Amino acid sequence: MRIYRGKDYKDMSRKAANILSAQVILKPACVLGLATGSTPLGVYSQLIEWYRKGDVDFSEVVTINLDEYKGLAPENPQSYRSFMNENFFKHINIRPENTNVPEGLAPEAEECARYDRVIRAAGGVDMQLLGLGHNGHIGFNEPGGSFDKDTHCVSLTESTIEANKRFFEKEEEVPLKAYTMGIRSIMQARRILVIASGADKAAVVKEAFRGPITPQVPASVLQLHNNVTLVGDLDALSMI
Ligand code: F6R
């Protein structure tokens, strides 16, 4: 695993954006696996800036997002589809039909099977961007789940609901379930780019990359992938 240390959040975001834009420049019709959450916001802003300068072109790129809350319509401002449109897609020249996020309102079995077909039809993910949950989750693969799942529906843990409630007006509005790519789908990406920022992520970064490989820390499975890059700021990487 290669580790890049950014001096702060902005530097970490620029380093990660560099890796993603290099992927797009080398393979213009690549498939990017994308994440939501606070950590990637700086990466998306940096990519938007470079797009505006003419340095990176997304016209042939296909994106596949990791997850979506079950029960939220795409146009719900709290949906991950809205998050991606607002924070990234609407600012770049990606074709809307090339962007994929699970459909929160679609029935469970059909939607999970459809999403797996989308990933296969795209030829698999070239580079998967991942943030880390405090409990070691990746996508919405929570501790204790199995490593051999494709897209599936999960019940969110208390700690994830707690962490996500900052995006909702009331805790009761935080959905309790989500559709997520599984660990198997994530591990099939050709390259994985993990980003982490802040002292509150230092312990989970250590557990994930220096601790035992266990479903109790889903991100620890990444130690078994042969092409992982971790980009963190000094605080997040302070324990490794
Ligand atoms: C979101 C996702 C999650 C987040 C994780 C960290 O699509 O996949 O696993 O990456 O919850 O979130 P932040 O970046 O907000 O700390």
Coordinates of N, CA and C and ligand atoms in Angstrom, one line a residue:
M1 N 0.8 -1.2 0.0 CA 0.0 0.0 0.0 C 0.9 1.2 0.0
R2 N 0.5 2.2 -0.9 CA 1.2 3.4 -0.9 C 0.5 4.5 0.0
I3 N 1.3 5.2 0.8 CA 0.6 6.2 1.7 C 1.2 7.6 1.3
Y4 N 0.2 8.5 1.1 CA 0.6 9.9 0.9 C 0.1 10.8 2.0
R5 N 1.0 11.6 2.6 CA 0.7 12.4 3.7 C 0.5 13.8 3.3
G6 N -0.7 14.3 3.5 CA -1.0 15.8 3.2 C -0.8 16.5 4.5
K7 N -0.4 17.8 4.3 CA -0.1 18.5 5.6 C -1.4 18.9 6.3
D8 N -2.5 19.1 5.5 CA -3.8 19.4 6.1 C -4.9 19.0 5.1
Y9 N -6.1 19.3 5.4 CA -7.2 18.8 4.6 C -7.1 19.2 3.2
K10 N -6.7 20.5 3.0 CA -6.6 21.0 1.6 C -5.5 20.2 0.8
D11 N -4.4 20.0 1.4 CA -3.3 19.3 0.8 C -3.7 17.8 0.5
M12 N -4.3 17.2 1.5 CA -4.8 15.8 1.3 C -5.7 15.8 0.1
S13 N -6.7 16.7 0.1 CA -7.7 16.7 -1.0 C -7.0 16.9 -2.4
R14 N -6.0 17.8 -2.4 CA -5.3 18.0 -3.7 C -4.5 16.8 -4.1
K15 N -3.9 16.1 -3.2 CA -3.1 14.9 -3.5 C -4.1 13.8 -4.0
A16 N -5.2 13.6 -3.4 CA -6.2 12.6 -3.8 C -6.8 13.0 -5.2
A17 N -7.1 14.3 -5.4 CA -7.6 14.7 -6.7 C -6.6 14.5 -7.8
N18 N -5.3 14.7 -7.5 CA -4.3 14.4 -8.5 C -4.3 13.0 -9.0
I19 N -4.5 12.1 -8.0 CA -4.5 10.6 -8.4 C -5.8 10.3 -9.2
L20 N -6.9 10.9 -8.9 CA -8.2 10.7 -9.6 C -8.0 11.3 -11.0
S21 N -7.5 12.5 -11.1 CA -7.4 13.2 -12.4 C -6.4 12.4 -13.3
A22 N -5.3 11.9 -12.7 CA -4.4 11.1 -13.5 C -5.1 9.9 -14.1
Q23 N -5.9 9.3 -13.3 CA -6.7 8.1 -13.8 C -7.5 8.6 -15.0
V24 N -8.2 9.7 -14.9 CA -9.1 10.2 -16.0 C -8.2 10.6 -17.2
I25 N -7.1 11.2 -17.0 CA -6.2 11.6 -18.1 C -5.7 10.3 -18.8
L26 N -5.3 9.3 -18.1 CA -4.7 8.1 -18.7 C -5.8 7.3 -19.4
K27 N -7.0 7.3 -18.9 CA -8.1 6.5 -19.5 C -9.3 7.3 -19.4
P28 N -9.5 8.1 -20.5 CA -10.7 9.1 -20.5 C -12.0 8.5 -20.2
A29 N -12.2 7.2 -20.7 CA -13.5 6.5 -20.5 C -13.5 5.6 -19.3
C30 N -12.8 6.1 -18.3 CA -12.7 5.2 -17.1 C -14.0 5.2 -16.2
V31 N -14.0 4.2 -15.3 CA -15.1 4.1 -14.4 C -14.6 4.4 -13.0
L32 N -15.2 5.5 -12.5 CA -14.8 5.9 -11.1 C -15.8 5.5 -10.1
G33 N -15.4 4.9 -9.1 CA -16.3 4.6 -8.0 C -16.3 5.7 -7.0
L34 N -17.4 6.3 -6.6 CA -17.3 7.5 -5.8 C -18.1 7.4 -4.5
A35 N -17.7 8.3 -3.6 CA -18.2 8.2 -2.2 C -18.8 9.6 -1.9
T36 N -19.7 9.6 -0.9 CA -20.2 10.9 -0.4 C -19.6 11.1 1.0
G37 N -20.2 12.0 1.8 CA -19.6 12.3 3.1 C -18.8 13.5 3.1
S38 N -18.2 13.9 4.3 CA -17.5 15.2 4.4 C -16.1 15.0 3.7
T39 N -15.5 13.9 3.9 CA -14.1 13.8 3.5 C -13.8 14.1 2.0
P40 N -14.7 13.6 1.1 CA -14.4 13.8 -0.4 C -14.7 15.2 -0.9
L41 N -15.3 16.1 0.0 CA -15.8 17.4 -0.6 C -14.6 18.2 -1.1
G42 N -13.5 18.2 -0.4 CA -12.3 18.9 -0.9 C -11.8 18.3 -2.2
V43 N -11.9 17.0 -2.4 CA -11.4 16.4 -3.6 C -12.3 16.8 -4.7
Y44 N -13.6 16.8 -4.5 CA -14.5 17.2 -5.6 C -14.3 18.7 -6.0
S45 N -14.1 19.5 -5.0 CA -13.9 21.0 -5.3 C -12.6 21.1 -6.1
Q46 N -11.6 20.4 -5.7 CA -10.3 20.5 -6.5 C -10.5 20.0 -7.9
L47 N -11.2 18.9 -8.1 CA -11.4 18.4 -9.5 C -12.3 19.4 -10.3
I48 N -13.2 20.0 -9.6 CA -14.0 21.1 -10.3 C -13.1 22.2 -10.8
E49 N -12.3 22.6 -9.9 CA -11.4 23.7 -10.2 C -10.5 23.4 -11.5
W50 N -9.9 22.2 -11.4 CA -9.1 21.7 -12.6 C -9.9 21.6 -13.9
Y51 N -11.2 21.1 -13.7 CA -12.0 21.0 -14.9 C -12.2 22.4 -15.5
R52 N -12.5 23.4 -14.6 CA -12.8 24.8 -15.1 C -11.5 25.3 -15.8
K53 N -10.4 24.9 -15.3 CA -9.1 25.4 -16.0 C -8.8 24.7 -17.3
G54 N -9.6 23.6 -17.6 CA -9.4 22.8 -18.8 C -8.4 21.7 -18.6
D55 N -8.0 21.4 -17.4 CA -7.0 20.4 -17.2 C -7.5 18.9 -17.1
V56 N -8.8 18.8 -16.9 CA -9.4 17.4 -16.8 C -10.8 17.4 -17.5
D57 N -11.1 16.4 -18.2 CA -12.3 16.3 -19.0 C -13.1 15.0 -18.6
F58 N -14.3 15.2 -18.2 CA -15.1 14.1 -17.7 C -16.1 13.6 -18.7
S59 N -16.0 14.0 -19.9 CA -17.1 13.8 -20.9 C -17.3 12.3 -21.2
E60 N -16.2 11.5 -21.0 CA -16.4 10.0 -21.2 C -16.4 9.2 -19.9
V61 N -16.3 9.9 -18.8 CA -16.2 9.1 -17.5 C -17.5 8.6 -17.1
V62 N -17.5 7.4 -16.5 CA -18.7 6.8 -15.9 C -18.4 6.8 -14.4
T63 N -19.4 7.1 -13.6 CA -19.3 7.0 -12.2 C -20.3 6.1 -11.6
I64 N -19.8 5.4 -10.5 CA -20.7 4.5 -9.8 C -20.5 4.8 -8.3
N65 N -21.6 5.3 -7.7 CA -21.5 5.7 -6.3 C -21.7 4.4 -5.4
L66 N -21.1 4.5 -4.3 CA -21.1 3.4 -3.4 C -22.5 3.1 -2.8
D67 N -23.3 4.1 -2.5 CA -24.4 3.9 -1.6 C -25.5 4.9 -1.7
E68 N -26.7 4.6 -1.2 CA -27.8 5.6 -1.1 C -28.7 5.1 0.0
Y69 N -29.3 6.1 0.7 CA -30.3 5.8 1.7 C -31.5 5.1 1.1
K70 N -32.0 4.1 1.7 CA -33.2 3.4 1.2 C -34.4 4.3 1.7
G71 N -35.3 4.6 0.7 CA -36.5 5.3 1.1 C -36.4 6.8 0.7
L72 N -35.2 7.3 0.3 CA -35.1 8.7 -0.1 C -35.2 8.8 -1.6
A73 N -36.1 9.7 -2.1 CA -36.2 10.0 -3.5 C -34.9 10.7 -4.0
P74 N -34.5 10.5 -5.3 CA -33.3 11.1 -5.7 C -33.3 12.6 -5.5
E75 N -34.5 13.2 -5.7 CA -34.5 14.7 -5.5 C -34.6 15.2 -4.1
N76 N -34.7 14.3 -3.1 CA -34.6 14.7 -1.7 C -33.2 15.3 -1.5
P77 N -33.2 16.5 -0.9 CA -31.9 17.1 -0.7 C -30.9 16.3 0.1
Q78 N -31.4 15.4 1.0 CA -30.5 14.6 1.8 C -30.0 13.3 1.1
S79 N -30.6 13.1 -0.1 CA -30.1 11.8 -0.8 C -28.7 12.0 -1.3
Y80 N -28.1 10.8 -1.4 CA -26.7 10.9 -1.9 C -26.7 11.3 -3.4
R81 N -27.8 11.0 -4.1 CA -27.9 11.5 -5.5 C -27.8 13.0 -5.5
S82 N -28.6 13.7 -4.6 CA -28.5 15.1 -4.6 C -27.1 15.6 -4.2
F83 N -26.6 14.9 -3.2 CA -25.2 15.3 -2.8 C -24.2 15.3 -3.9
M84 N -24.3 14.3 -4.7 CA -23.3 14.2 -5.8 C -23.6 15.2 -6.9
N85 N -24.9 15.4 -7.2 CA -25.3 16.4 -8.2 C -24.8 17.8 -7.7
E86 N -25.1 18.1 -6.5 CA -24.8 19.5 -6.0 C -23.3 19.7 -5.8
N87 N -22.6 18.7 -5.3 CA -21.2 18.9 -5.0 C -20.2 18.6 -6.1
F88 N -20.7 17.9 -7.1 CA -19.7 17.5 -8.1 C -20.3 17.5 -9.5
F89 N -21.3 16.7 -9.8 CA -21.7 16.4 -11.2 C -22.2 17.7 -11.9
K90 N -22.9 18.6 -11.2 CA -23.5 19.7 -12.0 C -22.4 20.7 -12.3
H91 N -21.2 20.6 -11.8 CA -20.1 21.5 -12.0 C -19.2 21.1 -13.1
I92 N -19.3 19.8 -13.5 CA -18.3 19.3 -14.5 C -19.1 18.8 -15.8
N93 N -18.4 18.4 -16.8 CA -19.0 18.0 -18.0 C -19.3 16.5 -18.1
I94 N -19.6 15.9 -17.0 CA -20.0 14.5 -17.0 C -21.4 14.4 -17.6
R95 N -21.7 13.3 -18.4 CA -23.0 13.1 -18.9 C -23.9 12.5 -17.8
P96 N -25.0 13.2 -17.5 CA -25.9 12.7 -16.4 C -26.2 11.2 -16.5
E97 N -26.3 10.7 -17.7 CA -26.7 9.3 -17.9 C -25.5 8.4 -17.6
N98 N -24.3 8.9 -17.5 CA -23.1 8.2 -17.1 C -22.9 8.1 -15.6
T99 N -23.8 8.8 -14.8 CA -23.6 8.8 -13.4 C -24.6 7.8 -12.7
N100 N -24.1 7.0 -11.8 CA -24.9 5.9 -11.2 C -24.9 6.0 -9.7
V101 N -26.1 6.1 -9.1 CA -26.3 6.0 -7.7 C -27.4 5.1 -7.4
P102 N -27.4 4.2 -6.4 CA -28.5 3.3 -6.2 C -29.8 4.2 -6.1
E103 N -30.9 3.6 -6.5 CA -32.2 4.3 -6.4 C -32.9 4.0 -5.1
G104 N -32.9 5.0 -4.2 CA -33.4 4.8 -2.9 C -34.9 4.3 -2.8
L105 N -35.7 4.7 -3.8 CA -37.1 4.3 -3.7 C -37.4 3.0 -4.4
A106 N -36.4 2.4 -5.1 CA -36.7 1.1 -5.8 C -36.7 0.0 -4.8
P107 N -37.5 -1.1 -5.1 CA -37.6 -2.2 -4.2 C -36.2 -2.9 -4.1
E108 N -36.0 -3.5 -2.9 CA -34.7 -4.0 -2.5 C -34.0 -5.0 -3.4
A109 N -34.7 -6.1 -3.7 CA -34.0 -7.2 -4.4 C -33.7 -6.7 -5.8
E110 N -34.7 -6.1 -6.5 CA -34.5 -5.6 -7.9 C -33.4 -4.6 -8.0
E111 N -33.4 -3.7 -7.0 CA -32.4 -2.6 -7.1 C -31.0 -3.1 -6.9
C112 N -30.8 -4.0 -6.0 CA -29.5 -4.5 -5.7 C -29.0 -5.3 -6.9
A113 N -29.9 -6.1 -7.5 CA -29.5 -6.9 -8.7 C -29.2 -6.0 -9.8
R114 N -30.0 -4.9 -10.0 CA -29.8 -4.0 -11.1 C -28.4 -3.3 -10.9
Y115 N -28.1 -2.9 -9.7 CA -26.9 -2.1 -9.5 C -25.7 -3.0 -9.8
D116 N -25.7 -4.3 -9.4 CA -24.6 -5.2 -9.8 C -24.5 -5.3 -11.3
R117 N -25.6 -5.3 -12.0 CA -25.6 -5.4 -13.5 C -24.9 -4.1 -14.0
V118 N -25.2 -3.0 -13.4 CA -24.7 -1.7 -13.9 C -23.1 -1.7 -13.8
I119 N -22.7 -2.3 -12.6 CA -21.2 -2.3 -12.4 C -20.6 -3.3 -13.4
R120 N -21.2 -4.4 -13.6 CA -20.7 -5.4 -14.6 C -20.7 -4.8 -16.0
A121 N -21.8 -4.2 -16.4 CA -21.9 -3.7 -17.8 C -20.9 -2.6 -18.0
A122 N -20.5 -1.8 -17.0 CA -19.5 -0.8 -17.1 C -18.1 -1.3 -17.3
G123 N -18.0 -2.6 -17.0 CA -16.7 -3.3 -17.1 C -15.9 -3.2 -15.8
G124 N -16.6 -3.0 -14.7 CA -16.0 -2.9 -13.4 C -15.4 -1.5 -13.1
V125 N -15.0 -1.3 -11.9 CA -14.5 0.0 -11.4 C -13.0 0.1 -11.6
D126 N -12.6 1.2 -12.3 CA -11.1 1.4 -12.4 C -10.5 1.9 -11.1
M127 N -11.1 2.9 -10.6 CA -10.6 3.5 -9.3 C -11.8 3.8 -8.4
Q128 N -11.7 3.2 -7.2 CA -12.7 3.4 -6.2 C -12.3 4.3 -5.1
L129 N -13.0 5.4 -4.9 CA -12.7 6.4 -3.9 C -13.4 5.9 -2.6
L130 N -12.8 5.9 -1.5 CA -13.4 5.5 -0.2 C -13.1 6.4 0.9
G131 N -14.1 6.8 1.7 CA -13.9 7.4 3.0 C -14.0 6.3 4.1
L132 N -13.6 6.6 5.3 CA -13.7 5.6 6.4 C -14.6 6.0 7.4
G133 N -15.6 5.2 7.8 CA -16.4 5.5 8.9 C -15.6 5.3 10.2
H134 N -16.1 6.0 11.3 CA -15.3 5.8 12.6 C -15.3 4.4 13.1
N135 N -16.3 3.6 12.7 CA -16.3 2.2 13.1 C -15.7 1.3 12.1
G136 N -15.0 1.9 11.1 CA -14.3 1.1 10.1 C -15.2 0.7 8.9
H137 N -16.4 1.3 8.8 CA -17.2 1.0 7.7 C -16.7 1.6 6.4
I138 N -16.9 0.9 5.3 CA -16.7 1.4 4.0 C -18.0 1.2 3.2
G139 N -18.3 2.3 2.4 CA -19.7 2.3 1.8 C -20.5 2.3 3.1
F140 N -21.6 1.5 3.1 CA -22.4 1.3 4.3 C -22.2 -0.2 4.8
N141 N -21.0 -0.7 4.6 CA -20.7 -2.1 5.1 C -20.3 -1.9 6.5
E142 N -21.2 -2.2 7.4 CA -21.0 -2.0 8.8 C -20.3 -3.2 9.5
P143 N -19.6 -3.0 10.7 CA -18.9 -4.1 11.3 C -19.8 -5.3 11.5
G144 N -19.1 -6.5 11.3 CA -19.8 -7.7 11.5 C -20.5 -8.3 10.3
G145 N -20.5 -7.5 9.2 CA -21.1 -8.1 7.9 C -20.1 -9.0 7.3
S146 N -20.5 -9.7 6.3 CA -19.6 -10.6 5.7 C -18.8 -10.0 4.5
F147 N -17.7 -10.5 4.2 CA -16.8 -9.9 3.1 C -17.3 -10.3 1.7
D148 N -18.2 -11.2 1.6 CA -18.5 -11.8 0.3 C -19.8 -11.2 -0.3
K149 N -20.2 -10.0 0.0 CA -21.4 -9.5 -0.5 C -21.2 -8.5 -1.7
D150 N -22.2 -8.5 -2.6 CA -22.3 -7.5 -3.7 C -23.3 -6.5 -3.1
T151 N -23.9 -5.8 -4.0 CA -24.8 -4.7 -3.6 C -26.0 -5.3 -2.7
H152 N -26.2 -4.7 -1.6 CA -27.2 -5.3 -0.7 C -27.8 -4.1 0.1
C153 N -28.9 -4.5 0.9 CA -29.5 -3.5 1.8 C -29.0 -3.7 3.2
V154 N -28.7 -2.7 3.9 CA -28.2 -2.8 5.3 C -29.0 -2.0 6.2
S155 N -29.0 -2.4 7.5 CA -29.5 -1.5 8.6 C -28.3 -0.8 9.1
L156 N -28.5 0.5 9.3 CA -27.4 1.3 9.7 C -27.2 1.2 11.2
T157 N -25.9 1.2 11.7 CA -25.7 1.1 13.1 C -26.0 2.4 13.8
E158 N -26.1 2.3 15.1 CA -26.3 3.5 15.9 C -25.2 4.6 15.7
S159 N -24.0 4.1 15.6 CA -22.9 5.1 15.4 C -22.9 5.8 14.1
T160 N -23.4 5.1 13.1 CA -23.5 5.7 11.7 C -24.6 6.7 11.7
I161 N -25.8 6.3 12.3 CA -26.9 7.2 12.4 C -26.5 8.4 13.1
E162 N -25.8 8.2 14.2 CA -25.3 9.4 15.0 C -24.4 10.3 14.2
A163 N -23.5 9.7 13.4 CA -22.5 10.5 12.6 C -23.3 11.2 11.5
N164 N -24.3 10.6 11.0 CA -25.0 11.2 9.8 C -26.1 12.2 10.1
K165 N -26.4 12.2 11.4 CA -27.5 13.1 11.7 C -27.2 14.6 11.6
R166 N -25.9 14.9 11.4 CA -25.6 16.3 11.2 C -26.1 16.8 9.9
F167 N -26.4 15.9 9.0 CA -26.9 16.3 7.7 C -28.5 16.5 7.7
F168 N -29.1 16.1 8.8 CA -30.6 16.1 8.8 C -31.0 17.1 9.9
E169 N -32.3 17.6 9.7 CA -32.7 18.6 10.7 C -33.0 17.8 12.0
K170 N -33.6 16.7 12.0 CA -33.9 15.9 13.2 C -33.4 14.5 13.1
E171 N -33.0 13.9 14.2 CA -32.4 12.6 14.2 C -33.4 11.6 13.6
E172 N -34.8 11.8 13.9 CA -35.8 10.8 13.4 C -35.8 10.8 11.8
E173 N -35.3 11.9 11.2 CA -35.3 11.9 9.7 C -34.2 11.1 9.1
V174 N -33.2 10.7 9.9 CA -32.1 9.9 9.3 C -32.6 8.5 9.0
P175 N -32.5 8.1 7.7 CA -33.0 6.8 7.3 C -32.3 5.7 8.1
L176 N -32.9 4.6 8.3 CA -32.4 3.5 9.1 C -31.7 2.4 8.2
K177 N -32.0 2.5 6.9 CA -31.5 1.5 6.0 C -30.8 2.1 4.8
A178 N -30.0 1.4 4.1 CA -29.3 1.9 2.9 C -29.0 0.8 2.0
Y179 N -28.9 1.2 0.7 CA -28.3 0.3 -0.3 C -26.9 0.6 -0.4
T180 N -26.1 -0.5 -0.4 CA -24.6 -0.2 -0.6 C -23.9 -1.3 -1.4
M181 N -22.9 -0.9 -2.2 CA -22.1 -1.9 -2.8 C -21.5 -2.7 -1.6
G182 N -21.3 -4.0 -1.9 CA -20.8 -4.8 -0.8 C -19.2 -4.8 -0.8
I183 N -18.7 -5.5 0.2 CA -17.2 -5.6 0.2 C -16.7 -6.3 -1.0
R184 N -17.4 -7.3 -1.5 CA -16.9 -8.0 -2.7 C -16.8 -7.1 -3.9
S185 N -17.9 -6.3 -4.0 CA -17.9 -5.3 -5.2 C -16.8 -4.3 -5.0
I186 N -16.6 -3.8 -3.8 CA -15.5 -2.8 -3.6 C -14.1 -3.5 -3.9
M187 N -13.9 -4.7 -3.4 CA -12.6 -5.3 -3.6 C -12.3 -5.7 -5.1
Q188 N -13.4 -5.7 -5.9 CA -13.2 -6.0 -7.3 C -12.7 -4.7 -8.1
A189 N -12.7 -3.6 -7.5 CA -12.2 -2.4 -8.2 C -10.7 -2.6 -8.5
R190 N -10.2 -2.1 -9.6 CA -8.8 -2.3 -10.0 C -7.9 -1.5 -9.1
R191 N -8.3 -0.3 -8.7 CA -7.5 0.5 -7.8 C -8.4 1.1 -6.7
I192 N -7.9 1.2 -5.5 CA -8.7 1.8 -4.4 C -7.9 3.0 -3.8
L193 N -8.6 4.1 -3.7 CA -8.0 5.3 -3.1 C -8.8 5.6 -1.9
V194 N -8.2 5.5 -0.7 CA -8.8 5.8 0.6 C -8.4 7.1 1.0
I195 N -9.3 7.9 1.4 CA -9.0 9.3 2.0 C -9.4 9.4 3.4
A196 N -8.6 10.1 4.2 CA -9.0 10.2 5.6 C -8.4 11.6 6.1
S197 N -9.2 12.2 6.9 CA -8.8 13.5 7.4 C -9.3 13.7 8.9
G198 N -8.4 14.3 9.7 CA -8.8 14.6 11.1 C -8.3 13.6 12.1
A199 N -8.1 14.2 13.3 CA -7.6 13.3 14.4 C -8.6 12.3 14.8
D200 N -9.9 12.6 14.6 CA -10.9 11.6 14.9 C -10.9 10.3 14.0
K201 N -10.1 10.4 12.9 CA -10.0 9.2 12.1 C -8.7 8.4 12.3
A202 N -7.8 8.9 13.2 CA -6.5 8.3 13.4 C -6.6 6.9 13.9
A203 N -7.5 6.6 14.8 CA -7.6 5.3 15.4 C -8.1 4.3 14.4
V204 N -9.1 4.7 13.6 CA -9.7 3.7 12.7 C -8.7 3.5 11.5
V205 N -7.9 4.5 11.2 CA -6.9 4.3 10.1 C -5.9 3.3 10.6
K206 N -5.5 3.4 11.9 CA -4.6 2.4 12.4 C -5.2 1.0 12.5
E207 N -6.4 0.9 12.9 CA -7.1 -0.4 13.0 C -7.2 -1.0 11.6
A208 N -7.6 -0.2 10.7 CA -7.9 -0.7 9.3 C -6.6 -1.2 8.6
F209 N -5.5 -0.4 8.8 CA -4.4 -0.8 8.0 C -3.2 -1.4 8.7
R210 N -3.3 -1.4 10.0 CA -2.2 -2.0 10.8 C -2.8 -3.1 11.8
G211 N -4.1 -3.2 11.8 CA -4.7 -4.2 12.8 C -5.0 -5.5 12.0
P212 N -5.6 -6.4 12.8 CA -6.0 -7.7 12.1 C -7.1 -7.5 11.1
I213 N -7.1 -8.4 10.1 CA -8.2 -8.3 9.1 C -9.4 -9.0 9.6
T214 N -10.4 -8.3 9.9 CA -11.6 -8.8 10.5 C -12.9 -8.1 10.1
P215 N -14.0 -8.9 9.9 CA -15.3 -8.2 9.6 C -15.7 -7.1 10.6
Q216 N -15.1 -7.2 11.8 CA -15.4 -6.2 12.8 C -14.9 -4.8 12.4
V217 N -13.9 -4.8 11.6 CA -13.4 -3.5 11.0 C -13.4 -3.7 9.5
P218 N -14.6 -3.5 8.8 CA -14.7 -3.8 7.4 C -13.5 -3.3 6.6
A219 N -13.0 -2.1 6.8 CA -12.0 -1.5 6.0 C -10.7 -2.3 6.1
S220 N -10.5 -3.2 7.1 CA -9.3 -4.0 7.2 C -9.1 -4.9 6.1
V221 N -10.3 -5.2 5.4 CA -10.2 -6.1 4.2 C -9.3 -5.5 3.1
L222 N -9.2 -4.2 3.1 CA -8.4 -3.5 2.1 C -6.9 -4.0 2.1
Q223 N -6.5 -4.5 3.3 CA -5.1 -5.0 3.3 C -4.9 -6.2 2.3
L224 N -6.0 -6.8 1.9 CA -5.9 -7.9 1.0 C -5.9 -7.5 -0.5
H225 N -6.2 -6.2 -0.7 CA -6.2 -5.7 -2.1 C -4.8 -5.3 -2.6
N226 N -4.5 -5.6 -3.8 CA -3.1 -5.4 -4.3 C -2.8 -4.0 -4.8
N227 N -3.8 -3.1 -4.8 CA -3.6 -1.7 -5.3 C -4.3 -0.7 -4.5
V228 N -3.9 -0.5 -3.3 CA -4.6 0.5 -2.5 C -3.6 1.7 -2.2
T229 N -4.2 2.9 -2.4 CA -3.4 4.1 -2.0 C -4.2 4.8 -0.9
L230 N -3.5 5.1 0.2 CA -4.1 5.9 1.3 C -3.6 7.3 1.3
V231 N -4.5 8.3 1.2 CA -4.1 9.7 1.3 C -4.8 10.2 2.5
G232 N -4.0 10.7 3.4 CA -4.5 11.3 4.6 C -3.8 12.6 5.0
D233 N -4.4 13.3 5.9 CA -3.7 14.5 6.4 C -2.9 14.0 7.7
L234 N -2.1 14.9 8.2 CA -1.2 14.4 9.2 C -1.9 14.0 10.5
D235 N -3.1 14.6 10.8 CA -3.8 14.2 11.9 C -4.4 12.8 11.7
A236 N -5.0 12.5 10.6 CA -5.5 11.2 10.3 C -4.5 10.1 10.3
L237 N -3.3 10.4 9.9 CA -2.2 9.4 9.8 C -1.3 9.4 11.0
S238 N -1.7 10.1 12.0 CA -0.8 10.3 13.2 C -0.5 9.0 13.9
M239 N -1.3 7.9 13.8 CA -1.0 6.7 14.5 C -0.4 5.6 13.6
I240 N -0.1 5.9 12.4 CA 0.5 4.9 11.5 C 1.8 5.4 10.9
Ligands
F6R1 C1 -20.4 7.4 1.9 C2 -19.7 6.3 2.4 C3 -19.2 6.3 3.8 C4 -18.3 7.4 4.2 C5 -17.9 7.3 5.7 C6 -17.0 8.5 6.1 O1 -20.7 7.3 0.5 O2 -19.3 5.5 1.6 O3 -18.6 5.1 4.1 O4 -17.2 7.4 3.4 O5 -19.1 7.3 6.5 O6 -17.8 9.7 6.0 P1 -17.1 11.1 6.3 O7 -16.3 11.3 5.1 O8 -18.3 12.0 6.3 O9 -16.3 11.0 7.5

